[in-house]
Structure formats: structure tokens, C-alpha cells
Short mmCIF file of C-alpha atoms in Angstrom, two decimals:
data_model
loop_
_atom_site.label_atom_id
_atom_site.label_comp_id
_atom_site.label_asym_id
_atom_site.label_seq_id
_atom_site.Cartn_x
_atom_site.Cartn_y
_atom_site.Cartn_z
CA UNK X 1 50.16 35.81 52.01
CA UNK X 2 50.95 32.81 49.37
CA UNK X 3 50.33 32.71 45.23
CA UNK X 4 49.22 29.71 43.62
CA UNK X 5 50.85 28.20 41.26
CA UNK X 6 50.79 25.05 39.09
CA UNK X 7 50.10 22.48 42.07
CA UNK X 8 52.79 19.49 42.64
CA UNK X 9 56.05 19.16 41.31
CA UNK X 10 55.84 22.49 38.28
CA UNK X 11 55.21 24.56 41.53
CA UNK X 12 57.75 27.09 41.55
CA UNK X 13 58.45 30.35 44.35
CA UNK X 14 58.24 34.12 44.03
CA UNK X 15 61.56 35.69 44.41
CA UNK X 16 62.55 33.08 46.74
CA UNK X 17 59.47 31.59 48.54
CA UNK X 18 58.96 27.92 49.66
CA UNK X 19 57.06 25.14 48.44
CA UNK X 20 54.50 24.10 50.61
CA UNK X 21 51.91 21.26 49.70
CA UNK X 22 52.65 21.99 46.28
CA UNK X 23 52.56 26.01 46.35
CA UNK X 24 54.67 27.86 45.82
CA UNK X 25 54.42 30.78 48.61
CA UNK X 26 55.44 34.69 48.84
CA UNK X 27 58.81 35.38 49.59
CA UNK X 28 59.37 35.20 53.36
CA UNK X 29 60.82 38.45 55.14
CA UNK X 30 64.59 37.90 55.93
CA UNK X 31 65.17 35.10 53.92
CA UNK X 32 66.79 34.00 50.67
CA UNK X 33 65.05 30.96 49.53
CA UNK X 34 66.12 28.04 46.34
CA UNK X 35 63.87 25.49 46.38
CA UNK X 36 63.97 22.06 44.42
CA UNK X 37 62.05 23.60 41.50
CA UNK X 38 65.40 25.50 40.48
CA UNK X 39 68.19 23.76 38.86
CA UNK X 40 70.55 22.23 40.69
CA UNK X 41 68.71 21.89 44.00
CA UNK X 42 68.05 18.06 44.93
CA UNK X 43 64.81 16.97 45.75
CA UNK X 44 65.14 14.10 48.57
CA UNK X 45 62.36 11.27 48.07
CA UNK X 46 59.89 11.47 50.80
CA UNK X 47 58.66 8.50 52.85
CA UNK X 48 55.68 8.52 53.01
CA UNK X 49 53.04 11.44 52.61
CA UNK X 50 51.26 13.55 55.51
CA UNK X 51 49.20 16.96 54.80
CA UNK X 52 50.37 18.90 57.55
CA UNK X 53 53.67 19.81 59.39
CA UNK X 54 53.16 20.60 63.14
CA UNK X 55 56.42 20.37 64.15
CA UNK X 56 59.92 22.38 63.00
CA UNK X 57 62.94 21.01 63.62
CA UNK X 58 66.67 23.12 64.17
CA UNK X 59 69.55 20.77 63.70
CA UNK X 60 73.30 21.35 63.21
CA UNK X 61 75.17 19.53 60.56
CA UNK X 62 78.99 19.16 61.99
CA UNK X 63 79.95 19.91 58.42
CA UNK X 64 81.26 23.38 56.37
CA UNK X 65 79.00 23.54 53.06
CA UNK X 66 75.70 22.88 51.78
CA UNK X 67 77.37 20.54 49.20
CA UNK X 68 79.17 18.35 51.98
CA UNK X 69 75.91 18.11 54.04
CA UNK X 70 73.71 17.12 51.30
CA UNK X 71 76.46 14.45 50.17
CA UNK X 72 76.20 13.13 53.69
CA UNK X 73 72.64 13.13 53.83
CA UNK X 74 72.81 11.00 51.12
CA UNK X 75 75.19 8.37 52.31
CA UNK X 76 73.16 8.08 54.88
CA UNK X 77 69.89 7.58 53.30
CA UNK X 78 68.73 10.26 55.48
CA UNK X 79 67.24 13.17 54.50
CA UNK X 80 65.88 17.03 55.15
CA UNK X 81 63.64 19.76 54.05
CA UNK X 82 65.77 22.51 54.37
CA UNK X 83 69.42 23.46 54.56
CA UNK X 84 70.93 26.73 55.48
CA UNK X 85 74.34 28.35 54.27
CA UNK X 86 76.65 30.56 56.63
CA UNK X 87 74.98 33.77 54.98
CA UNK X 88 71.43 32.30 55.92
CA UNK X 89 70.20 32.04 52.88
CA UNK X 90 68.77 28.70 52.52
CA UNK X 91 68.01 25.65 50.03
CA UNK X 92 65.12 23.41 50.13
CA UNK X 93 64.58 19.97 49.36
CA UNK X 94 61.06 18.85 50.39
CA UNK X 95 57.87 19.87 49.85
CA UNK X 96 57.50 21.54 53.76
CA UNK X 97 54.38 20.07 53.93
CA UNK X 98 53.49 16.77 52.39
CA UNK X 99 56.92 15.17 52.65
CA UNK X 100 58.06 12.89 55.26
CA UNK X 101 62.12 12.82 55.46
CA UNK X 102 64.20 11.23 57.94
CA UNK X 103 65.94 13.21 59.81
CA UNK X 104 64.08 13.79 63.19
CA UNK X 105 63.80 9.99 64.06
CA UNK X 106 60.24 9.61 65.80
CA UNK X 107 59.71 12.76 65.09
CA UNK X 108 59.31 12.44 61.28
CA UNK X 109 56.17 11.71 60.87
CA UNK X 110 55.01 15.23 62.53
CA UNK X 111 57.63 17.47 61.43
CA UNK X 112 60.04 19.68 58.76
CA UNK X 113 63.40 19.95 59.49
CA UNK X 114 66.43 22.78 58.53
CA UNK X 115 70.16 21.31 59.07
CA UNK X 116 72.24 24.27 59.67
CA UNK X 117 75.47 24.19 57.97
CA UNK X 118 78.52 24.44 61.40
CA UNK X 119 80.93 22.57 62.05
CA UNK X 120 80.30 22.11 65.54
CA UNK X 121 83.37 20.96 66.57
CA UNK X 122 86.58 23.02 67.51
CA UNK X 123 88.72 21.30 65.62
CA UNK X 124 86.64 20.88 62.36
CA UNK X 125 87.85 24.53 62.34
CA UNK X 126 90.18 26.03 59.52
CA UNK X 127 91.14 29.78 58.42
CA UNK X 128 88.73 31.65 56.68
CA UNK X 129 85.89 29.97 57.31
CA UNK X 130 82.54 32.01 58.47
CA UNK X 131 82.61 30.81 61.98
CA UNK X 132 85.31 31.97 64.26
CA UNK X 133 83.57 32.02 68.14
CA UNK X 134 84.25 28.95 70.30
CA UNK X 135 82.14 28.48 73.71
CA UNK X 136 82.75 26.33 76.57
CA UNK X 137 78.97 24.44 76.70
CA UNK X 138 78.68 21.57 78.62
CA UNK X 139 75.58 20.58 76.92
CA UNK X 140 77.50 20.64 73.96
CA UNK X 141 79.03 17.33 72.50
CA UNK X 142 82.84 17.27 73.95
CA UNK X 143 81.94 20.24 75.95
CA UNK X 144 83.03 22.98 73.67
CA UNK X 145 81.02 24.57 70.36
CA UNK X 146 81.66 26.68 67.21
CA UNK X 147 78.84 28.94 67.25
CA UNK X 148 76.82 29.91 64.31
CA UNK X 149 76.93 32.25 62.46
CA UNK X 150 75.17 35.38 63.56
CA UNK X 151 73.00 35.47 60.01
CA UNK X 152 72.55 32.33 60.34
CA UNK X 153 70.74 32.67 63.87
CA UNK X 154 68.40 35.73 62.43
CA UNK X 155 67.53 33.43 59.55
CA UNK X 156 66.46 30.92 61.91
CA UNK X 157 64.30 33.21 63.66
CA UNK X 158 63.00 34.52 60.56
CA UNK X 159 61.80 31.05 59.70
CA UNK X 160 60.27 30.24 63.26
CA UNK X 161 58.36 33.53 62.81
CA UNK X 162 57.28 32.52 60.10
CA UNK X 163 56.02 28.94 60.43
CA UNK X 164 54.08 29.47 63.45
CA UNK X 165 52.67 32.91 62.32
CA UNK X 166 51.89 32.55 58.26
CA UNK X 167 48.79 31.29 57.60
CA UNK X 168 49.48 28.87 54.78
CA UNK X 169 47.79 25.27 54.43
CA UNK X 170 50.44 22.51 55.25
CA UNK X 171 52.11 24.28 57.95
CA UNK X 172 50.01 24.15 61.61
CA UNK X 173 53.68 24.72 63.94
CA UNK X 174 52.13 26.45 67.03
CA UNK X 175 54.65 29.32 68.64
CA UNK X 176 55.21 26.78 71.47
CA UNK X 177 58.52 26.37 72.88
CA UNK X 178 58.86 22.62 74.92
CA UNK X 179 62.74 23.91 75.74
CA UNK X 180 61.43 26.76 78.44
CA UNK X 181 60.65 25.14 81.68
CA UNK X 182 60.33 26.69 85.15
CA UNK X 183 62.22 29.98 84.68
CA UNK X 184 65.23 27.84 82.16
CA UNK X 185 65.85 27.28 78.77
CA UNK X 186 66.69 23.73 78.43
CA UNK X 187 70.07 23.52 76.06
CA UNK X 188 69.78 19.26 75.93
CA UNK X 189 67.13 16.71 76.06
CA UNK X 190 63.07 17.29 77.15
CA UNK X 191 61.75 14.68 78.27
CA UNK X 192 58.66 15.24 76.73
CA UNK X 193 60.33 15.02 72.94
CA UNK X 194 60.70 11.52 73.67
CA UNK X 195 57.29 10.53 72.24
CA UNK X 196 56.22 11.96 69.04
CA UNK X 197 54.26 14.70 67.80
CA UNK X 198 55.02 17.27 70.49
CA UNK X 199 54.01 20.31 68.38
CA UNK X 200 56.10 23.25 68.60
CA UNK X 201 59.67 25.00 68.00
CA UNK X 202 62.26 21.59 68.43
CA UNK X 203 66.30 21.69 68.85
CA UNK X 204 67.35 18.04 67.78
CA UNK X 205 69.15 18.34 71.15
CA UNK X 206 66.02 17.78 72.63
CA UNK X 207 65.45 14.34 71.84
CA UNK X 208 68.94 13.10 69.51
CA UNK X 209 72.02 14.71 69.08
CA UNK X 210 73.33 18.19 70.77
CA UNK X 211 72.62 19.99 67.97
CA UNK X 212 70.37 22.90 67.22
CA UNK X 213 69.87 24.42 70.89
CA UNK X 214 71.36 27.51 71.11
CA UNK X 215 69.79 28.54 68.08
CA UNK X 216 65.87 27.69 69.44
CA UNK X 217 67.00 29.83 72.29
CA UNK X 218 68.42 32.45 70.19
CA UNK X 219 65.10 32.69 68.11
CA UNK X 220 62.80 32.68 71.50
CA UNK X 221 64.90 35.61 72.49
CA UNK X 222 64.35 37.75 69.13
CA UNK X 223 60.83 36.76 68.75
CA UNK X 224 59.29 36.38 72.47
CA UNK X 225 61.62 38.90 74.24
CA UNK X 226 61.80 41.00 71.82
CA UNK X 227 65.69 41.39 71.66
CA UNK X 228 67.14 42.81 68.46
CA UNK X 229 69.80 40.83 66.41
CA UNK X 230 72.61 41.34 68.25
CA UNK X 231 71.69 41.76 71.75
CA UNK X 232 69.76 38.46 71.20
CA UNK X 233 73.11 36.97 69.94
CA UNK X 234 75.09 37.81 72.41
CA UNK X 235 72.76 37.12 74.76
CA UNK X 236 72.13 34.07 73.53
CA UNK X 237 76.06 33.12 73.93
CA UNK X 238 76.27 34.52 77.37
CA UNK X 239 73.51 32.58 78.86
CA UNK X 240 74.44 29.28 77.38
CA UNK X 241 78.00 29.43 78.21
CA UNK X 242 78.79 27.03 80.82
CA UNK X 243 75.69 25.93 81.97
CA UNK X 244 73.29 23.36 80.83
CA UNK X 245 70.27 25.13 81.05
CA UNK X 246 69.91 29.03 80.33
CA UNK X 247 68.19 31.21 83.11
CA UNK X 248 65.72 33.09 81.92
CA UNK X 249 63.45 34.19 85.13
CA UNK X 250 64.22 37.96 84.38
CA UNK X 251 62.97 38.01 80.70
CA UNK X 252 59.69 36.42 81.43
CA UNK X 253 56.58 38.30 82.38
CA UNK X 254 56.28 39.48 85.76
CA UNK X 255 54.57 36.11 88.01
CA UNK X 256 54.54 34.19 84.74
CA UNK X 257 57.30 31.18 84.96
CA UNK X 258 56.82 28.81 81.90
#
């Protein structure tokens, strides 16, 4: 399922594929892909080097552009692998694979990361912007949230699929999901993301900032449950409305409770 091409940084994708330890891979169903081999795509400098990922990470970036995000990034000397537009098309900017970015915190080391452009907050909010639905979440920072964007959510299923399904060298993220325990979807932190590599599908809410949640639980429901786009949106929204974990006891196997 992946080309070769010139190994390291000449590696370029297919119609939109990613780079991944210096391939460049097939294009990836449901996804528009730019990677740093294009013009005008930054390349953040990785610290350190690693050969596998084992870990993906789902963040949110409380911002309204790709531009704006990477511009903070930068201030901050942080730094992430992928970034993802309202339309869910997305840009990348590290090698999936070998490069170590920070923006996971002790998860780093173990892990690739994809800041979804949102602003989050309410009142970061202006007309005729993408995202337009407000929750009431009290796992949510200030206890309210813009949500994504529904293309955005499929895109981030799209890319769970495939990281834990593709077989391609670099990438070892099991279809594990450390946010379902006992029946419940956990929408803030897991106590077991506290130490670092805990292999598997990651929210940032689960061990830093309440970010990136809703759309683990949105991809669980499209790719474990079987729910199609829009039921699995609105589900998604339903469930994590005004609760802090999501009940999921009647979509789970009969006797099986995670």
C-alpha cells in the first residue's frame, strides 16, 4: 500500500500521501494530504530521531487557520506533525515516523501528533467562520465548546483508520483506545496517559489540555461501532453534552464492557 521514492528529505507523496520514514506513501482514502516536500509547507526541526511512531495524538488548536496555528507553534518553539484545515484536508510537517516534535509533552518521544484547527472557545467565534455549533461540556475548558467541524471529524477518523490499519514501516499505532473504560468514554484525563508510551488512539485531553476528546470519541464511533458520518456526529455531540464521560454500555458487544 506505499511507493518508494527517493528516501529522506527528496521524498515526495502520490496525489497527496504522507511521508513516513522518508517515503513517500499512497494517497490515504478520505484525505487531502500537502506534505513538507511541496512549496510552502514548513518543515518543523525534529528533536531528536526515533524509527517508529506507536502513539497518535488528536489535539485542538484554539485558533481559526492553519497559518495562525503554525505561527503559534512557532513562538512557542513547539511543534507538530500534522495540521488539519476546517475542510479536513490536512498539511504535514514531520516526517510521521522518524521525527520527534514537541507537542505531546511526555508523550513525544512515542508519538505523531495532528492539531486540529477550532477555536475552541465561544467567544473566539466570528461570522462566517466554518464552525457554528456550541455545546455545554463540562469537560471542556470554561465549560462550553465550538465543535468541529463535521469534515473535520471524518478526516480524523480517516487518519485513525489508517494509522492503526496500514501496514507501512514507521507507523506501529495499535487500534487501542485508553479513553473507553467500564461501559464510558472518558472526555478528560486517563490516568494511565500519565506515564509515557501508552500505545494507542490519544486525545491531548487525556493527559494536558481539554483538547482533542470529542473527536477520539467521534472516530471510535465511525470505526468500532460502525456509525456512518453523521449519525456518528451527532452522536458524538449528544453523548458528550453535559457529562464528563460518554456512556457507551449499549454500543458495546453484548457481555463485553471495555
Amino acid at each position: 500500500t506505499r511507493r518508494r521514492a527517493a528516501a529522506g528529505e527528496g521524498a515526495r507523496p502520490v496525489n497527496g500521501g504522507f511521508i513516513v520514514s522518508g517515503v513517500a506513501t499512497c494517497p490515504v482514502g478520505g484525505l487531502t494530504v500537502r506534505t513538507f516536500a511541496d512549496d510552502g509547507v514548513h518543515r518543523f526541526a525534529s528533536k531528536g530521531k526515533r524509527t517508529r511512531a506507536v502513539e497518535l495524538v488528536i489535539h485542538e488548536t484554539v485558533t481559526r487557520s492553519v497559518d495562525a496555528t503554525i505561527a503559534v507553534l512557532k513562538k512557542r518553539g513547539l511543534g507538530v506533525h500534522l495540521v488539519m484545515d476546517a475542510d479536513g484536508s490536512l498539511t504535514q510537517h514531520g516526517d510521521l515516523a522518524t521525527d520527534i516534535l514537541w507537542h505531546a509533552s511526555q508523550h513525544n518521544g512515542a508519538s505523531f501528533g495532528v492539531e486540529v484547527v477550532n477555536p475552541y472557545y465561544p467567544s473566539y467565534l466570528k461570522p462566517g467562520l466554518p464552525w457554528n455549533r456550541i455545546i455545554k461540556a463540562p469537560w471542556a475548558h470554561k465549560g462550553e465548546y465550538v465543535l468541529p467541524t463535521p469534515a473535520q471529524a471524518e478526516a480524523v477518523a480517516a487518519l485513525v483508520r489508517w494509522a492503526t490499519s496500514d501496514p507501512t514501516p514507521g507507523i506501529a499505532v495499535p487500534r487501542v483506545w485508553p479513553g473507553l473504560r467500564d461501559g464510558r468514554f472518558v472526555l478528560g484525563p486517563v490516568d494511565a496517559a500519565a506515564k509515557a508510551p501508552l500505545p494507542g488512539v490519544l486525545a491531548h485531553h487525556y493527559f494536558g489540555h481539554a483538547d482533542g476528546a470529542l473527536l477520539v470519541f467521534y472516530a471510535w464511533l465511525r470505526i468500532e461501532v460502525g456509525l456512518g458520518p453523521d449519525a456518528a456526529f451527532e452522536e458524538a455531540v449528544k453523548r458528550s453534552t453535559g457529562v464528563r464521560r460518554a456512556d457507551v454500555r449499549d454500543l458495546l458487544p453484548t457481555h463485553a464492557v471495555a
